PDB file of C-alpha atoms and ligand atoms in Angstrom:
ATOM      1  CA  MET Y   1      12.018 -20.705 -27.511  1.00 80.00           C
ATOM      2  CA  LYS Y   2      11.133 -24.376 -27.204  1.00 93.00           C
ATOM      3  CA  ILE Y   3      11.399 -25.710 -23.652  1.00 95.00           C
ATOM      4  CA  ILE Y   4      11.178 -29.415 -22.927  1.00 97.00           C
ATOM      5  CA  LEU Y   5      10.445 -30.339 -19.319  1.00 98.00           C
ATOM      6  CA  ALA Y   6      12.340 -33.452 -18.237  1.00 98.00           C
ATOM      7  CA  THR Y   7       9.695 -34.500 -15.726  1.00 97.00           C
ATOM      8  CA  ALA Y   8       6.816 -36.951 -15.620  1.00 95.00           C
ATOM      9  CA  ASN Y   9       5.360 -35.407 -12.442  1.00 96.00           C
ATOM     10  CA  GLN Y  10       2.012 -33.861 -13.436  1.00 96.00           C
ATOM     11  CA  GLY Y  11       2.071 -31.424 -10.489  1.00 96.00           C
ATOM     12  CA  LYS Y  12       5.434 -30.011 -11.609  1.00 97.00           C
ATOM     13  CA  ILE Y  13       4.334 -29.881 -15.261  1.00 97.00           C
ATOM     14  CA  LYS Y  14       1.221 -27.886 -14.337  1.00 96.00           C
ATOM     15  CA  GLU Y  15       3.280 -25.394 -12.310  1.00 96.00           C
ATOM     16  CA  PHE Y  16       6.020 -25.000 -14.952  1.00 96.00           C
ATOM     17  CA  LYS Y  17       3.470 -24.472 -17.722  1.00 95.00           C
ATOM     18  CA  SER Y  18       1.768 -21.772 -15.674  1.00 93.00           C
ATOM     19  CA  TYR Y  19       5.056 -20.115 -14.568  1.00 93.00           C
ATOM     20  CA  LEU Y  20       6.433 -20.115 -18.156  1.00 91.00           C
ATOM     21  CA  GLN Y  21       3.394 -18.731 -19.924  1.00 85.00           C
ATOM     22  CA  GLY Y  22       4.073 -17.391 -23.381  1.00 79.00           C
ATOM     23  CA  GLY Y  23       6.775 -19.928 -24.234  1.00 82.00           C
ATOM     24  CA  GLN Y  24       6.466 -23.190 -26.130  1.00 93.00           C
ATOM     25  CA  VAL Y  25       6.612 -25.607 -23.214  1.00 96.00           C
ATOM     26  CA  TYR Y  26       6.235 -29.381 -23.555  1.00 97.00           C
ATOM     27  CA  SER Y  27       6.750 -32.278 -21.195  1.00 96.00           C
ATOM     28  CA  TYR Y  28       9.258 -34.780 -22.565  1.00 97.00           C
ATOM     29  CA  GLU Y  29       6.532 -37.412 -22.737  1.00 95.00           C
ATOM     30  CA  GLU Y  30       4.802 -35.201 -25.341  1.00 95.00           C
ATOM     31  CA  VAL Y  31       7.807 -35.322 -27.677  1.00 95.00           C
ATOM     32  CA  LEU Y  32       9.647 -38.591 -26.891  1.00 96.00           C
ATOM     33  CA  GLU Y  33       8.767 -42.237 -26.341  1.00 93.00           C
ATOM     34  CA  PRO Y  34       8.737 -42.891 -22.587  1.00 89.00           C
ATOM     35  CA  PHE Y  35      12.057 -44.124 -21.168  1.00 94.00           C
ATOM     36  CA  GLU Y  36      13.438 -44.693 -17.698  1.00 93.00           C
ATOM     37  CA  ILE Y  37      15.837 -42.198 -16.112  1.00 95.00           C
ATOM     38  CA  ILE Y  38      17.868 -43.577 -13.198  1.00 95.00           C
ATOM     39  CA  GLU Y  39      18.217 -40.839 -10.583  1.00 95.00           C
ATOM     40  CA  ASP Y  40      21.299 -42.077  -8.737  1.00 96.00           C
ATOM     41  CA  GLY Y  41      22.800 -38.721  -7.802  1.00 97.00           C
ATOM     42  CA  THR Y  42      23.583 -37.766  -4.217  1.00 98.00           C
ATOM     43  CA  SER Y  43      22.123 -34.246  -4.345  1.00 98.00           C
ATOM     44  CA  PHE Y  44      19.163 -32.383  -5.867  1.00 98.00           C
ATOM     45  CA  LYS Y  45      21.635 -30.746  -8.263  1.00 98.00           C
ATOM     46  CA  GLU Y  46      23.123 -34.034  -9.477  1.00 98.00           C
ATOM     47  CA  ASN Y  47      19.693 -35.582 -10.029  1.00 98.00           C
ATOM     48  CA  ALA Y  48      18.361 -32.517 -11.866  1.00 98.00           C
ATOM     49  CA  LEU Y  49      21.383 -32.570 -14.201  1.00 98.00           C
ATOM     50  CA  ILE Y  50      21.024 -36.347 -14.771  1.00 98.00           C
ATOM     51  CA  LYS Y  51      17.378 -35.887 -15.848  1.00 98.00           C
ATOM     52  CA  ALA Y  52      18.011 -32.856 -18.080  1.00 98.00           C
ATOM     53  CA  LYS Y  53      21.024 -34.465 -19.812  1.00 98.00           C
ATOM     54  CA  ALA Y  54      19.197 -37.775 -20.359  1.00 98.00           C
ATOM     55  CA  VAL Y  55      16.343 -35.989 -22.146  1.00 98.00           C
ATOM     56  CA  TYR Y  56      18.579 -33.615 -24.144  1.00 98.00           C
ATOM     57  CA  GLU Y  57      20.592 -36.600 -25.457  1.00 98.00           C
ATOM     58  CA  LYS Y  58      17.415 -38.178 -26.870  1.00 97.00           C
ATOM     59  CA  LEU Y  59      16.084 -35.021 -28.541  1.00 97.00           C
ATOM     60  CA  SER Y  60      16.530 -34.614 -32.277  1.00 95.00           C
ATOM     61  CA  ASP Y  61      15.897 -30.847 -31.978  1.00 94.00           C
ATOM     62  CA  LYS Y  62      19.200 -29.663 -30.472  1.00 94.00           C
ATOM     63  CA  GLU Y  63      17.966 -26.036 -30.512  1.00 94.00           C
ATOM     64  CA  ALA Y  64      15.558 -26.854 -27.692  1.00 96.00           C
ATOM     65  CA  ILE Y  65      16.328 -26.185 -24.044  1.00 97.00           C
ATOM     66  CA  VAL Y  66      15.661 -28.929 -21.534  1.00 97.00           C
ATOM     67  CA  LEU Y  67      14.607 -28.014 -17.990  1.00 98.00           C
ATOM     68  CA  ALA Y  68      14.606 -30.601 -15.214  1.00 98.00           C
ATOM     69  CA  ASP Y  69      13.480 -30.170 -11.621  1.00 98.00           C
ATOM     70  CA  ASP Y  70      14.680 -32.286  -8.749  1.00 98.00           C
ATOM     71  CA  SER Y  71      12.968 -31.338  -5.547  1.00 98.00           C
ATOM     72  CA  GLY Y  72      11.847 -32.524  -2.157  1.00 98.00           C
ATOM     73  CA  ILE Y  73      10.900 -31.695   1.389  1.00 98.00           C
ATOM     74  CA  SER Y  74      13.300 -31.765   4.346  1.00 98.00           C
ATOM     75  CA  VAL Y  75      12.114 -31.910   7.961  1.00 98.00           C
ATOM     76  CA  ASP Y  76      14.680 -30.512  10.418  1.00 98.00           C
ATOM     77  CA  ALA Y  77      13.612 -32.764  13.321  1.00 98.00           C
ATOM     78  CA  LEU Y  78      14.025 -35.833  11.071  1.00 98.00           C
ATOM     79  CA  GLY Y  79      17.606 -34.908  10.179  1.00 98.00           C
ATOM     80  CA  GLY Y  80      16.503 -33.498   6.802  1.00 98.00           C
ATOM     81  CA  GLU Y  81      14.458 -36.544   5.756  1.00 98.00           C
ATOM     82  CA  PRO Y  82      12.991 -37.345   3.291  1.00 98.00           C
ATOM     83  CA  GLY Y  83      15.104 -34.794   1.315  1.00 98.00           C
ATOM     84  CA  ILE Y  84      16.329 -36.143  -2.023  1.00 98.00           C
ATOM     85  CA  TYR Y  85      14.358 -39.342  -1.336  1.00 97.00           C
ATOM     86  CA  SER Y  86      10.985 -37.512  -1.144  1.00 98.00           C
ATOM     87  CA  ALA Y  87       9.590 -39.333  -4.190  1.00 97.00           C
ATOM     88  CA  ARG Y  88      10.627 -42.737  -2.770  1.00 97.00           C
ATOM     89  CA  TYR Y  89      10.014 -42.149   0.964  1.00 98.00           C
ATOM     90  CA  ALA Y  90       7.523 -45.017   1.307  1.00 98.00           C
ATOM     91  CA  GLY Y  91       9.472 -47.305  -1.065  1.00 97.00           C
ATOM     92  CA  ASP Y  92      10.752 -47.390  -4.654  1.00 94.00           C
ATOM     93  CA  GLU Y  93       7.290 -47.944  -6.155  1.00 95.00           C
ATOM     94  CA  ALA Y  94       5.432 -45.637  -3.747  1.00 97.00           C
ATOM     95  CA  ASN Y  95       3.023 -42.994  -5.031  1.00 97.00           C
ATOM     96  CA  ALA Y  96       2.607 -39.434  -3.725  1.00 97.00           C
ATOM     97  CA  ALA Y  97      -0.266 -40.363  -1.372  1.00 98.00           C
ATOM     98  CA  GLN Y  98       1.754 -43.199   0.197  1.00 98.00           C
ATOM     99  CA  ASN Y  99       4.786 -40.923   0.663  1.00 98.00           C
ATOM    100  CA  LEU Y 100       2.618 -38.261   2.301  1.00 98.00           C
ATOM    101  CA  ASP Y 101       0.982 -40.829   4.617  1.00 98.00           C
ATOM    102  CA  LYS Y 102       4.393 -42.152   5.631  1.00 98.00           C
ATOM    103  CA  LEU Y 103       5.601 -38.673   6.561  1.00 98.00           C
ATOM    104  CA  ILE Y 104       2.440 -38.022   8.600  1.00 98.00           C
ATOM    105  CA  LYS Y 105       2.898 -41.387  10.363  1.00 98.00           C
ATOM    106  CA  THR Y 106       6.538 -40.586  11.171  1.00 98.00           C
ATOM    107  CA  LEU Y 107       5.605 -37.142  12.534  1.00 98.00           C
ATOM    108  CA  LYS Y 108       2.886 -38.675  14.740  1.00 98.00           C
ATOM    109  CA  GLU Y 109       5.246 -41.369  16.042  1.00 98.00           C
ATOM    110  CA  LYS Y 110       7.661 -38.638  17.132  1.00 98.00           C
ATOM    111  CA  ASN Y 111       4.904 -36.393  18.553  1.00 98.00           C
ATOM    112  CA  LEU Y 112       5.784 -33.665  16.043  1.00 98.00           C
ATOM    113  CA  SER Y 113       2.420 -32.002  15.460  1.00 98.00           C
ATOM    114  CA  ARG Y 114       3.983 -28.882  13.818  1.00 98.00           C
ATOM    115  CA  THR Y 115       7.698 -28.682  13.092  1.00 98.00           C
ATOM    116  CA  PRO Y 116      10.082 -26.700  10.829  1.00 98.00           C
ATOM    117  CA  ALA Y 117      10.634 -27.969   7.290  1.00 98.00           C
ATOM    118  CA  HIS Y 118      11.595 -26.652   3.881  1.00 98.00           C
ATOM    119  CA  TYR Y 119      11.244 -27.489   0.239  1.00 98.00           C
ATOM    120  CA  THR Y 120      14.240 -27.402  -2.145  1.00 98.00           C
ATOM    121  CA  ALA Y 121      14.116 -27.282  -5.944  1.00 98.00           C
ATOM    122  CA  ALA Y 122      17.161 -27.673  -8.184  1.00 98.00           C
ATOM    123  CA  ILE Y 123      16.417 -26.715 -11.777  1.00 98.00           C
ATOM    124  CA  ALA Y 124      18.885 -27.893 -14.397  1.00 98.00           C
ATOM    125  CA  LEU Y 125      19.028 -26.351 -17.878  1.00 98.00           C
ATOM    126  CA  VAL Y 126      20.721 -28.250 -20.688  1.00 98.00           C
ATOM    127  CA  CYS Y 127      21.087 -26.924 -24.232  1.00 97.00           C
ATOM    128  CA  ASP Y 128      23.699 -26.591 -26.975  1.00 96.00           C
ATOM    129  CA  ALA Y 129      25.496 -23.930 -24.874  1.00 95.00           C
ATOM    130  CA  GLY Y 130      26.047 -26.297 -21.938  1.00 96.00           C
ATOM    131  CA  ALA Y 131      24.571 -27.362 -18.607  1.00 98.00           C
ATOM    132  CA  PHE Y 132      23.518 -25.061 -15.770  1.00 98.00           C
ATOM    133  CA  CYS Y 133      21.813 -25.523 -12.401  1.00 98.00           C
ATOM    134  CA  VAL Y 134      20.028 -23.131 -10.036  1.00 98.00           C
ATOM    135  CA  HIS Y 135      18.202 -23.601  -6.736  1.00 98.00           C
ATOM    136  CA  GLY Y 136      15.227 -22.223  -4.824  1.00 98.00           C
ATOM    137  CA  TRP Y 137      13.896 -22.856  -1.302  1.00 98.00           C
ATOM    138  CA  MET Y 138      10.631 -22.363   0.584  1.00 98.00           C
ATOM    139  CA  TYR Y 139      10.630 -22.472   4.395  1.00 98.00           C
ATOM    140  CA  GLY Y 140       7.766 -23.265   6.757  1.00 98.00           C
ATOM    141  CA  HIS Y 141       6.380 -26.054   8.927  1.00 98.00           C
ATOM    142  CA  VAL Y 142       4.877 -29.473   8.378  1.00 98.00           C
ATOM    143  CA  ILE Y 143       1.848 -30.568  10.398  1.00 98.00           C
ATOM    144  CA  ASP Y 144       0.715 -34.115  11.171  1.00 98.00           C
ATOM    145  CA  GLU Y 145      -2.642 -33.953   9.346  1.00 98.00           C
ATOM    146  CA  LYS Y 146      -3.705 -33.252   5.760  1.00 98.00           C
ATOM    147  CA  ARG Y 147      -5.554 -30.014   5.108  1.00 98.00           C
ATOM    148  CA  GLY Y 148      -6.844 -28.994   1.667  1.00 98.00           C
ATOM    149  CA  ASN Y 149      -6.319 -30.534  -1.741  1.00 95.00           C
ATOM    150  CA  HIS Y 150      -4.627 -27.840  -3.815  1.00 97.00           C
ATOM    151  CA  GLY Y 151      -1.108 -28.423  -5.090  1.00 96.00           C
ATOM    152  CA  PHE Y 152       0.414 -31.899  -5.048  1.00 97.00           C
ATOM    153  CA  GLY Y 153       2.754 -34.175  -3.115  1.00 98.00           C
ATOM    154  CA  TYR Y 154       3.411 -32.921   0.415  1.00 98.00           C
ATOM    155  CA  ASP Y 155       1.463 -29.643  -0.017  1.00 98.00           C
ATOM    156  CA  PRO Y 156      -1.522 -30.658   2.201  1.00 98.00           C
ATOM    157  CA  ILE Y 157       0.779 -30.733   5.283  1.00 98.00           C
ATOM    158  CA  PHE Y 158       3.088 -27.779   4.497  1.00 98.00           C
ATOM    159  CA  GLU Y 159       2.414 -24.320   5.960  1.00 98.00           C
ATOM    160  CA  PRO Y 160       4.698 -21.677   4.426  1.00 98.00           C
ATOM    161  CA  ILE Y 161       6.264 -19.130   6.821  1.00 98.00           C
ATOM    162  CA  GLY Y 162       3.727 -16.415   7.654  1.00 96.00           C
ATOM    163  CA  TYR Y 163       0.664 -18.593   6.957  1.00 97.00           C
ATOM    164  CA  ASP Y 164      -1.473 -20.740   9.230  1.00 96.00           C
ATOM    165  CA  LYS Y 165      -2.890 -22.531   6.207  1.00 98.00           C
ATOM    166  CA  THR Y 166      -1.289 -25.352   4.227  1.00 98.00           C
ATOM    167  CA  LEU Y 167      -0.446 -25.145   0.525  1.00 98.00           C
ATOM    168  CA  GLY Y 168      -3.341 -27.562   0.145  1.00 98.00           C
ATOM    169  CA  GLU Y 169      -5.650 -24.794   1.410  1.00 98.00           C
ATOM    170  CA  LEU Y 170      -3.939 -21.828  -0.288  1.00 98.00           C
ATOM    171  CA  ASP Y 171      -4.535 -20.895  -3.926  1.00 97.00           C
ATOM    172  CA  ALA Y 172      -2.003 -21.906  -6.553  1.00 96.00           C
ATOM    173  CA  ASP Y 173      -1.145 -18.244  -7.185  1.00 96.00           C
ATOM    174  CA  VAL Y 174      -0.087 -17.818  -3.531  1.00 97.00           C
ATOM    175  CA  LYS Y 175       2.305 -20.774  -3.844  1.00 97.00           C
ATOM    176  CA  ALA Y 176       3.559 -19.330  -7.143  1.00 97.00           C
ATOM    177  CA  GLN Y 177       4.666 -16.117  -5.410  1.00 97.00           C
ATOM    178  CA  PHE Y 178       7.338 -17.771  -3.268  1.00 97.00           C
ATOM    179  CA  SER Y 179       7.621 -21.480  -3.934  1.00 98.00           C
ATOM    180  CA  HIS Y 180      10.992 -23.226  -4.162  1.00 98.00           C
ATOM    181  CA  ARG Y 181      10.182 -23.922  -7.836  1.00 98.00           C
ATOM    182  CA  SER Y 182       9.212 -20.357  -8.761  1.00 97.00           C
ATOM    183  CA  ARG Y 183      12.274 -18.989  -6.921  1.00 98.00           C
ATOM    184  CA  ALA Y 184      14.609 -21.354  -8.762  1.00 98.00           C
ATOM    185  CA  LEU Y 185      12.836 -20.511 -12.007  1.00 97.00           C
ATOM    186  CA  LYS Y 186      13.529 -16.780 -11.485  1.00 97.00           C
ATOM    187  CA  HIS Y 187      17.254 -17.612 -11.616  1.00 97.00           C
ATOM    188  CA  ALA Y 188      16.724 -19.965 -14.565  1.00 97.00           C
ATOM    189  CA  LYS Y 189      15.000 -17.158 -16.483  1.00 94.00           C
ATOM    190  CA  ILE Y 190      18.132 -15.007 -16.139  1.00 95.00           C
ATOM    191  CA  ILE Y 191      20.152 -17.807 -17.760  1.00 95.00           C
ATOM    192  CA  LEU Y 192      17.522 -18.208 -20.495  1.00 92.00           C
ATOM    193  CA  LYS Y 193      17.766 -14.464 -21.238  1.00 91.00           C
ATOM    194  CA  THR Y 194      21.557 -14.631 -21.363  1.00 92.00           C
ATOM    195  CA  LEU Y 195      21.266 -17.472 -23.841  1.00 85.00           C
ATOM    196  CA  LYS Y 196      19.011 -15.137 -25.884  1.00 72.00           C
ATOM    197  CA  ARG Y 197      16.399 -17.865 -26.373  1.00 59.00           C
TER     198      ARG Y 197
HETATM  199  P1  LIG P   1      10.386 -36.404 -11.983  1.00 97.25           P
HETATM  200  O1  LIG P   1      11.672 -37.044 -11.480  1.00 97.25           O
HETATM  201  O2  LIG P   1       9.832 -37.053 -13.203  1.00 97.25           O
HETATM  202  O3  LIG P   1      10.515 -34.915 -12.126  1.00 97.25           O
HETATM  203  P2  LIG P   1       9.409 -37.001  -9.324  1.00 97.25           P
HETATM  204  O4  LIG P   1       8.092 -36.809  -8.659  1.00 97.25           O
HETATM  205  O5  LIG P   1      10.064 -38.355  -9.173  1.00 97.25           O
HETATM  206  O6  LIG P   1       9.238 -36.620 -10.867  1.00 97.25           O
HETATM  207  P3  LIG P   1      11.533 -35.823  -7.758  1.00 97.25           P
HETATM  208  O7  LIG P   1      12.411 -37.018  -7.863  1.00 97.25           O
HETATM  209  O8  LIG P   1      12.143 -34.470  -7.895  1.00 97.25           O
HETATM  210  O9  LIG P   1      10.373 -35.871  -8.840  1.00 97.25           O
HETATM  211  O10 LIG P   1      10.747 -35.914  -6.383  1.00 97.25           O
HETATM  212  C1  LIG P   1      10.107 -34.801  -5.857  1.00 97.25           C
HETATM  213  C2  LIG P   1       9.319 -35.231  -4.618  1.00 97.25           C
HETATM  214  O11 LIG P   1       9.099 -34.112  -3.784  1.00 97.25           O
HETATM  215  C3  LIG P   1       7.961 -35.782  -4.984  1.00 97.25           C
HETATM  216  O12 LIG P   1       7.578 -36.724  -4.016  1.00 97.25           O
HETATM  217  C4  LIG P   1       7.080 -34.564  -4.906  1.00 97.25           C
HETATM  218  O13 LIG P   1       5.751 -34.903  -4.621  1.00 97.25           O
HETATM  219  C5  LIG P   1       7.736 -33.754  -3.780  1.00 97.25           C
HETATM  220  N1  LIG P   1       7.629 -32.325  -4.104  1.00 97.25           N
HETATM  221  C6  LIG P   1       8.515 -31.576  -4.831  1.00 97.25           C
HETATM  222  N2  LIG P   1       8.038 -30.330  -5.022  1.00 97.25           N
HETATM  223  C7  LIG P   1       6.844 -30.301  -4.422  1.00 97.25           C
HETATM  224  C8  LIG P   1       5.861 -29.307  -4.289  1.00 97.25           C
HETATM  225  O14 LIG P   1       5.989 -28.122  -4.867  1.00 97.25           O
HETATM  226  N3  LIG P   1       4.768 -29.609  -3.614  1.00 97.25           N
HETATM  227  C9  LIG P   1       4.611 -30.819  -3.049  1.00 97.25           C
HETATM  228  N4  LIG P   1       5.462 -31.834  -3.131  1.00 97.25           N
HETATM  229  C10 LIG P   1       6.590 -31.578  -3.823  1.00 97.25           C
END
């Protein structure tokens, strides 16, 4: 089973490759010339499907399955922000560190030192049998300071429910047990089995 990941995010690629051990898993940049994908959907699901379809269209190997992940963090006290705009929170060209710093700054401005938040992942699968999408969530709190450097993106400020440590401080295998991405991937694996790939 050849799986092509329609993501350029190195943190996601690392997690997918570890969660899908045993399969032939490649990032799309390993098999295609780089090209821009415009994520103009209004939900995680729409954006995940846009990315997976864009990559599948360019592939010459139509037997492959493309997986895309659109994800983000939503803070209840900020009305769900940054949500689907998590990758662009500090501006269209912003990097992960700038997005994280902006969220910390916003939390401090609102005196939110520890407040409920959750991650969402929509995983789209596109192959010759059609297009599918599944979701996973991870609930917890965000804090207004960075702790630890494991994971990526917003992980240094996110404490999963039941932990007083951030994902930056916890080992990758702890995150793998209940992350939004691994939960969505459990559903995706059922579809992969049904497709007998
Ligand atoms: P691709 O579109 O190429 O996949 P991207 O980083 O732009 O890469 P998204 O549009 O899905 O991906 O944005 C996801 C944002 O949410 C991005 O800022 C991530 O850092 C953050 N994020 C998603 N999952 C995360 C996780 O498990 N840990 C930390 N941050 C995460």
